[in-house]
XYZ file of C-alpha atoms in Angstrom:
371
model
C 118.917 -109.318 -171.797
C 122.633 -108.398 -171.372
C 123.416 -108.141 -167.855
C 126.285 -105.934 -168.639
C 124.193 -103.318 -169.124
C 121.612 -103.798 -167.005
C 124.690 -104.014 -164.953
C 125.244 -100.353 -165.974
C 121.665 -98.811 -165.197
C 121.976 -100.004 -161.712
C 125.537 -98.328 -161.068
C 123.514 -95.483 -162.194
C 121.046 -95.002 -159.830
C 122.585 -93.960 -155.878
C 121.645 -96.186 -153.348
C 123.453 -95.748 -150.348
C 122.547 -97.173 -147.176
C 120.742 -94.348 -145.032
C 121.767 -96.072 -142.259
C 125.352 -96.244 -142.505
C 125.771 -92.331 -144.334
C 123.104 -90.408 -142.719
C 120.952 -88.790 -145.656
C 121.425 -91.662 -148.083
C 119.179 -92.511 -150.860
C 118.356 -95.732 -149.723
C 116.989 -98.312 -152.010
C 113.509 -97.083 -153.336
C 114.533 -95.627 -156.421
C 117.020 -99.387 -157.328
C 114.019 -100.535 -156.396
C 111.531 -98.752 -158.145
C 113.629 -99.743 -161.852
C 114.023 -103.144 -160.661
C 109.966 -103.360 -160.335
C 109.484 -102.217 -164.159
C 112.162 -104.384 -165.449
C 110.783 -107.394 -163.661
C 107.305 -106.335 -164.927
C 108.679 -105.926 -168.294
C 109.639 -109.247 -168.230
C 106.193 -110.776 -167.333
C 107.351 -111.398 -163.595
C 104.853 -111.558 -160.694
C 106.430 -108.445 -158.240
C 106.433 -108.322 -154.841
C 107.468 -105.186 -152.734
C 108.478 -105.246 -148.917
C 108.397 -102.174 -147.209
C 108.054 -102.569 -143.303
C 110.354 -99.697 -143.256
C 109.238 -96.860 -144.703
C 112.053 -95.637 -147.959
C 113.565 -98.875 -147.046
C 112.010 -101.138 -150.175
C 112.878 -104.742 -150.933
C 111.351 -106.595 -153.744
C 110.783 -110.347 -154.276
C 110.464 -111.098 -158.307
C 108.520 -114.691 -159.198
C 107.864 -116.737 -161.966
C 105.814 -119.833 -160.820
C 106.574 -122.946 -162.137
C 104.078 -125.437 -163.562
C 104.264 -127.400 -160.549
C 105.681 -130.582 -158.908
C 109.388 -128.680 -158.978
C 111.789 -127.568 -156.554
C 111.600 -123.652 -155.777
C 114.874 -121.891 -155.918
C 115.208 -118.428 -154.574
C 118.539 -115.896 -155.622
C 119.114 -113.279 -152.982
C 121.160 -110.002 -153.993
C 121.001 -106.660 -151.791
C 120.443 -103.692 -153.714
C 121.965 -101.057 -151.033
C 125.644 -99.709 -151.361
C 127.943 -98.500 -148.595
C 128.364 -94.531 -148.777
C 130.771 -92.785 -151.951
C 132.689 -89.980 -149.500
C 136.504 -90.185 -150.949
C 135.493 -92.568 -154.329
C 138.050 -92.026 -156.949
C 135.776 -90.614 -159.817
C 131.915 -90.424 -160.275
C 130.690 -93.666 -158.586
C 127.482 -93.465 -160.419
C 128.957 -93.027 -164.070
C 129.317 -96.868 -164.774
C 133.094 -96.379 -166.766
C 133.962 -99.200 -168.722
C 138.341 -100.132 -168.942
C 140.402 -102.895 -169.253
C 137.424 -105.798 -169.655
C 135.845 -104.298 -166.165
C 133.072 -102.116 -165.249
C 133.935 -99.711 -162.622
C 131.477 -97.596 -159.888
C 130.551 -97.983 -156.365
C 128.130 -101.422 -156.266
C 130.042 -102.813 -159.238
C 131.895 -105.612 -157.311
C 129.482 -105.497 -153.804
C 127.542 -106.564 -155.611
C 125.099 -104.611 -157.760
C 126.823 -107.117 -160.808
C 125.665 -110.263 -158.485
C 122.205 -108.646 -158.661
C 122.479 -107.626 -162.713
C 123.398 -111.936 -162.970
C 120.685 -112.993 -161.054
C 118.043 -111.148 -162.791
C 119.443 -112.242 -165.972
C 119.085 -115.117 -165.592
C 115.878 -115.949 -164.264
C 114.601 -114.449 -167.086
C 116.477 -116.703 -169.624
C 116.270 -119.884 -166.987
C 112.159 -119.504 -167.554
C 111.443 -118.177 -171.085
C 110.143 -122.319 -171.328
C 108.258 -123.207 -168.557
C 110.304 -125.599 -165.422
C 108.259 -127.117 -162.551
C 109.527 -125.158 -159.475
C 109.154 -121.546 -158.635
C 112.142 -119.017 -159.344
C 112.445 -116.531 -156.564
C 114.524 -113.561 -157.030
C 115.031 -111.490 -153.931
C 116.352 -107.774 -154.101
C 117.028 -107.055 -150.507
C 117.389 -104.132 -148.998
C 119.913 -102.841 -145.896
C 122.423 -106.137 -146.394
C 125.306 -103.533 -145.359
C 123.977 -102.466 -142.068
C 121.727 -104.689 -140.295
C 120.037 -107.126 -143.142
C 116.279 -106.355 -142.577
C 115.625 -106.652 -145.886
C 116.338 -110.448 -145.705
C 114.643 -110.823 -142.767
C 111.185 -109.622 -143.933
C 111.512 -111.368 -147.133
C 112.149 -114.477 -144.832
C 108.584 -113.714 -143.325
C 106.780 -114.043 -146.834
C 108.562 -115.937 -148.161
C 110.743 -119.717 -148.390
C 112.078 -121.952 -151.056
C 113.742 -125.070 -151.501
C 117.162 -123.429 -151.726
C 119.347 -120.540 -152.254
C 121.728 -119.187 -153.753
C 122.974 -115.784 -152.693
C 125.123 -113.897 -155.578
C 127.548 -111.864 -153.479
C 131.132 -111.365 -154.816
C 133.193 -114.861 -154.635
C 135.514 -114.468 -157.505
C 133.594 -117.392 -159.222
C 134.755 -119.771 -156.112
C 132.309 -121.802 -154.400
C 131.786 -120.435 -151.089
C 130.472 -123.153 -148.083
C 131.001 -121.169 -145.196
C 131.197 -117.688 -143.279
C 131.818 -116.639 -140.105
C 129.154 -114.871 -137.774
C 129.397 -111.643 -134.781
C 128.474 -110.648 -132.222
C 128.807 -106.987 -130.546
C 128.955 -105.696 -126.826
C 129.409 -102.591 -125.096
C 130.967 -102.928 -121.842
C 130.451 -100.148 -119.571
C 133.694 -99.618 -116.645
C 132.431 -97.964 -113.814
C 134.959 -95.219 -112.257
C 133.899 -92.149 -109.864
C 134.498 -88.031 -111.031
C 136.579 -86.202 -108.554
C 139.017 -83.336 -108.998
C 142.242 -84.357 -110.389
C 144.232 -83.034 -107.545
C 142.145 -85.875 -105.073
C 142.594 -88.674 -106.379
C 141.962 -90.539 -103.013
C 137.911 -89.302 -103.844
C 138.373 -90.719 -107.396
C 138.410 -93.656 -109.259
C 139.828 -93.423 -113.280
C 137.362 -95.337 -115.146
C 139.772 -95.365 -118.276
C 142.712 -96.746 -116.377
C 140.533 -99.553 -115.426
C 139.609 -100.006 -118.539
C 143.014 -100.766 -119.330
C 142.879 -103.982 -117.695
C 139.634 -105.052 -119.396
C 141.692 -104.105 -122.812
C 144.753 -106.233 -121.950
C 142.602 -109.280 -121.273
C 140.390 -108.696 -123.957
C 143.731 -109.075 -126.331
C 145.276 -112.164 -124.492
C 141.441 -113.896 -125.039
C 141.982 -112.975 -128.717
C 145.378 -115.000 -128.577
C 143.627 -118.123 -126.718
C 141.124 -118.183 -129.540
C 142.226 -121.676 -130.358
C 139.342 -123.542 -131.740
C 139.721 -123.904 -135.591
C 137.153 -124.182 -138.219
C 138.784 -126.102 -141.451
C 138.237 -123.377 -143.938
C 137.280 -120.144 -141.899
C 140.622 -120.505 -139.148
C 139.907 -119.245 -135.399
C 136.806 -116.650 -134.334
C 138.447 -113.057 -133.831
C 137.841 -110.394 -131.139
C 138.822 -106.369 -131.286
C 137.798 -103.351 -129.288
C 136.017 -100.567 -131.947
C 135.448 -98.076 -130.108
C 136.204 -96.421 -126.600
C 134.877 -93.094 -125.066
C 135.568 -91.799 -121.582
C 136.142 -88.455 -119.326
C 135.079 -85.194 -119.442
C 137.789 -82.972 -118.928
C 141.774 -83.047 -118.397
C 141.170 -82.034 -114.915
C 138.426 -84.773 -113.631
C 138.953 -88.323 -113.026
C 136.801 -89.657 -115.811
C 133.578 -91.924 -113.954
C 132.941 -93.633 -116.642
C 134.310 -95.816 -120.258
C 132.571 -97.313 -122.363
C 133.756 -99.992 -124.988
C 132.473 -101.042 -127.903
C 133.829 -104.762 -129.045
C 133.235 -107.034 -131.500
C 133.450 -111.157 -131.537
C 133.590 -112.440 -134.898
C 132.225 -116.192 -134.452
C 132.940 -119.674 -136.248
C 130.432 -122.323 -136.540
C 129.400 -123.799 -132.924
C 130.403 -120.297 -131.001
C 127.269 -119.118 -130.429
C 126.135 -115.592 -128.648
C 125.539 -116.951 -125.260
C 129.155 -119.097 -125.477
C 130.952 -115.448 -126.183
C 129.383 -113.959 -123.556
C 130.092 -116.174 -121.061
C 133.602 -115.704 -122.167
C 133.572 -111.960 -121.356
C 131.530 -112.252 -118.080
C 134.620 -114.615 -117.019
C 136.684 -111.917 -117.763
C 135.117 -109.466 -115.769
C 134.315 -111.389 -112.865
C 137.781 -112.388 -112.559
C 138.640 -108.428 -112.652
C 136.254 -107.223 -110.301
C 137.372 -109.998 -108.024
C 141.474 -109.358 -108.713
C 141.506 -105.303 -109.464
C 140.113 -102.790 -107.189
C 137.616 -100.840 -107.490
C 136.960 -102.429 -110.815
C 133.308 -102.708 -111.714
C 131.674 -103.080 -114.988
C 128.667 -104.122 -117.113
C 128.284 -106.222 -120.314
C 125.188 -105.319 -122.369
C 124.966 -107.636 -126.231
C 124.240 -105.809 -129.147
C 123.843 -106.994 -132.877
C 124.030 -110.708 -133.312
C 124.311 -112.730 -136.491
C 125.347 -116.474 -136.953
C 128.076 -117.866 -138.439
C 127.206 -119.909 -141.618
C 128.400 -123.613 -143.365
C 126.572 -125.224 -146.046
C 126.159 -129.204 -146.371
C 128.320 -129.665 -149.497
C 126.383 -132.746 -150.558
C 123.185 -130.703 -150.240
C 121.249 -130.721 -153.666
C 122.246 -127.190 -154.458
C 125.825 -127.091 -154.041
C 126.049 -130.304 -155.820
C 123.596 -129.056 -158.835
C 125.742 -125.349 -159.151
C 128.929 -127.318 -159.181
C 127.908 -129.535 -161.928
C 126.446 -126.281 -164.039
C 130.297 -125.052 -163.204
C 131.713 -127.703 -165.493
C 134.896 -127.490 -163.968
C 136.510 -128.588 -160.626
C 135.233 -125.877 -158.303
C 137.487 -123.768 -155.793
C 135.736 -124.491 -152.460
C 136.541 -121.137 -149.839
C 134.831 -119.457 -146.950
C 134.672 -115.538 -146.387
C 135.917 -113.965 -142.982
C 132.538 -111.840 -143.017
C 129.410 -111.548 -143.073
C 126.655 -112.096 -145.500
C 122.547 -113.031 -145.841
C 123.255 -116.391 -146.258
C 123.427 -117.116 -142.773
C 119.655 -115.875 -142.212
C 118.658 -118.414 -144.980
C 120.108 -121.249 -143.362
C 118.469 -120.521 -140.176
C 115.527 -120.074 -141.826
C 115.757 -123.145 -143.193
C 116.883 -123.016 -146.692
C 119.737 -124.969 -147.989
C 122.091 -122.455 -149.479
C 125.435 -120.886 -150.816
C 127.454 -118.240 -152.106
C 129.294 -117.667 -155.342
C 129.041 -114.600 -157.281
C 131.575 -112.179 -159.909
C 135.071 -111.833 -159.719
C 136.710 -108.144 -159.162
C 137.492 -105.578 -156.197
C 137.336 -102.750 -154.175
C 134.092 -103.612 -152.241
C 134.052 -100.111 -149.296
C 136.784 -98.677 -151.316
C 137.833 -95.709 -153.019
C 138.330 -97.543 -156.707
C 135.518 -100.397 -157.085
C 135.419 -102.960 -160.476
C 133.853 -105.997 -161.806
C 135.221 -107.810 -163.770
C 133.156 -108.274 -166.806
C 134.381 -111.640 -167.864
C 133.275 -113.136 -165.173
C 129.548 -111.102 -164.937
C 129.321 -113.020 -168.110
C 129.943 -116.273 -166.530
C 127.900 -115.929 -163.585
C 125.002 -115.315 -165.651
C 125.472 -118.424 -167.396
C 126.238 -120.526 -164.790
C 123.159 -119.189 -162.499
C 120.954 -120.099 -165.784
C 122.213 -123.796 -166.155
C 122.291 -124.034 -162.504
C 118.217 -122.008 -162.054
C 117.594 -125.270 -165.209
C 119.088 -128.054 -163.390
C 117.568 -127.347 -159.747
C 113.698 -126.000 -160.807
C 113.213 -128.046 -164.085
């Protein structure tokens, strides 16, 4: 029951998200160990598998009733291990941290969790302890959102990397490909041609002045961002290119919402094709996912805090996480998991220390909210 090395045996085992390094092991055989250590420990198992080689797994002990349920949410997927420094699945132990790819993001918030649900329940509480092992958090976060269709709880607590600070809020996205319209033609008539990636330029320079005007300010997360990711256009040196796409992303505060940001970009091409001949272009949304903010008098934050026995550090993260489906589902929640770095990067640690303390602090704070 030492989530060090449990810590350790999930390092071990590759999973890498298929869908971000084609040919990647995905999560069935994380999940597969997770399943007979759960069953070892007398937990009722759940596995989720829309997707096929795509496994989540939701973990419950049931309460004796009349208690609040509490669900922990950890993804069990890892981003891909091209140019790690070492072996990233020989846990290596140095300095007081643990070091391998998933150490910090966040196979350690995952070790915690399980940990302690397992020591929060060896006497009975009232309420339900939930603990989901999601699959896919680093691409798209399907995993959460079929455990979301099984599943609910009275709260949440999802165990990504915080550095042991309290974390309230996180921003949201959304992505668009805009598609600028030119016409092929020999290079040498250019009165038969229009340059689609000259065009584009003009989208580009507006797109950065709308980044600049990007005044509205949340009081822990700042302004929403925007960036072009990718661009493609033309087919050979001696063609006038008919066509550029560009791929852009909107990273959103709480109260911008999809259809807001894309009214903001269909403003700015309407105004082109109105001011820049022969401009003409079309805005198609990709991947959206809402910004998140807790209530920091809800019953959770307030519970966690106390099991902190400290004055907290209250943040908010500039990315991304599963939280944000929880609170649209419904389910009061927040963030606070290990201390440590290198999450997507060549050298990746957790600080042990603090593995130690999330554990605890998840146990008292599992106690406190289900007993």
């Amino acid at each position: 029951m030492n989530p060090r090395d449990l810590l350790a045996e999930l390092i071990a085992i590759d999973s890498v998200n298929p869908d971000l390094v084609p040919g990647g092991n995905g999560e069935t055989a994380i999940a597969d160990h997770c399943t007979d250590w759960f069953r070892h420990n007398n937990f009722e198992v759940h596995r989720l598998e829309q997707r096929r080689g795509r496994p989540s797994l939701v973990a419950v002990r049931r309460g004796t009733g009349g208690g609040k349920s509490l669900m922990l949410n950890g993804h069990i997927d890892t981003v891909g291990t091209s140019g790690y420094d070492g072996d990233p699945f020989a846990p290596e132990i140095k300095d007081g941290r643990m070091f391998g790819r998933g150490a910090f993001d966040m196979k350690s918030g995952v070790a915690a969790m399980m940990v302690a649900a397992t020591k929060a329940t060896e006497h009975p509480l009232r309420g339900d302890v939930i603990v989901a092992c999601v699959a896919d958090e680093e691409h798209g976060s399907f995993g959460t959102e079929e455990v979301l269709t099984r599943f609910t709880a009275d709260a949440a607590i999802v165990t990504e990397p915080s550095h042991l600070e309290v974390t309230l809020a996180h921003k949201g996205f959304v992505w668009f490909d805009v598609e600028i319209e030119g016409k092929a033609a020999h290079g040498s008539r250019p009165e038969l041609g229009v340059d689609a990636i000259a065009k584009a330029g003009h989208f580009l320079v507006a797109l950065e002045q709308l980044g600049q005007d990007l005044t509205t300010r949340h009081h822990l997360l700042g302004t929403g961002t925007v960036h072009a990711s990718l661009i493609s256009g033309g087919e050979e040196a001696s063609t006038y290119p008919p066509s550029c796409r560009i791929t852009l992303e909107r990273r959103t505060i709480p109260g911008e919402t999809p259809d807001v940001v894309e009214n903001e970009l269909r403003k700015i091409l309407d105004h082109l094709t109105a001011t820049v001949p022969d401009f003409r272009a079309t805005l198609t949304r990709g991947l959206a996912r809402d910004p998140f903010e807790a209530d920091p008098d809800a019953e959770i934050v307030r519970t966690l805090i106390a099991g902190l026995g400290e004055p907290p550090v209250i943040r908010a993260e500039p990315f991304w996480t599963d939280c944000a489906l929880l609170d649209r589902a419904g389910i009061p929640c927040l963030l606070f998991g290990v201390d440590g770095a290198g999450a997507h990067a060549a050298t990746e640690y957790v600080d042990l220390a603090s593995l130690d303390r999330l554990t605890d602090v998840l146990t008292r704070t599992i106690t406190g909210f289900c007993g």
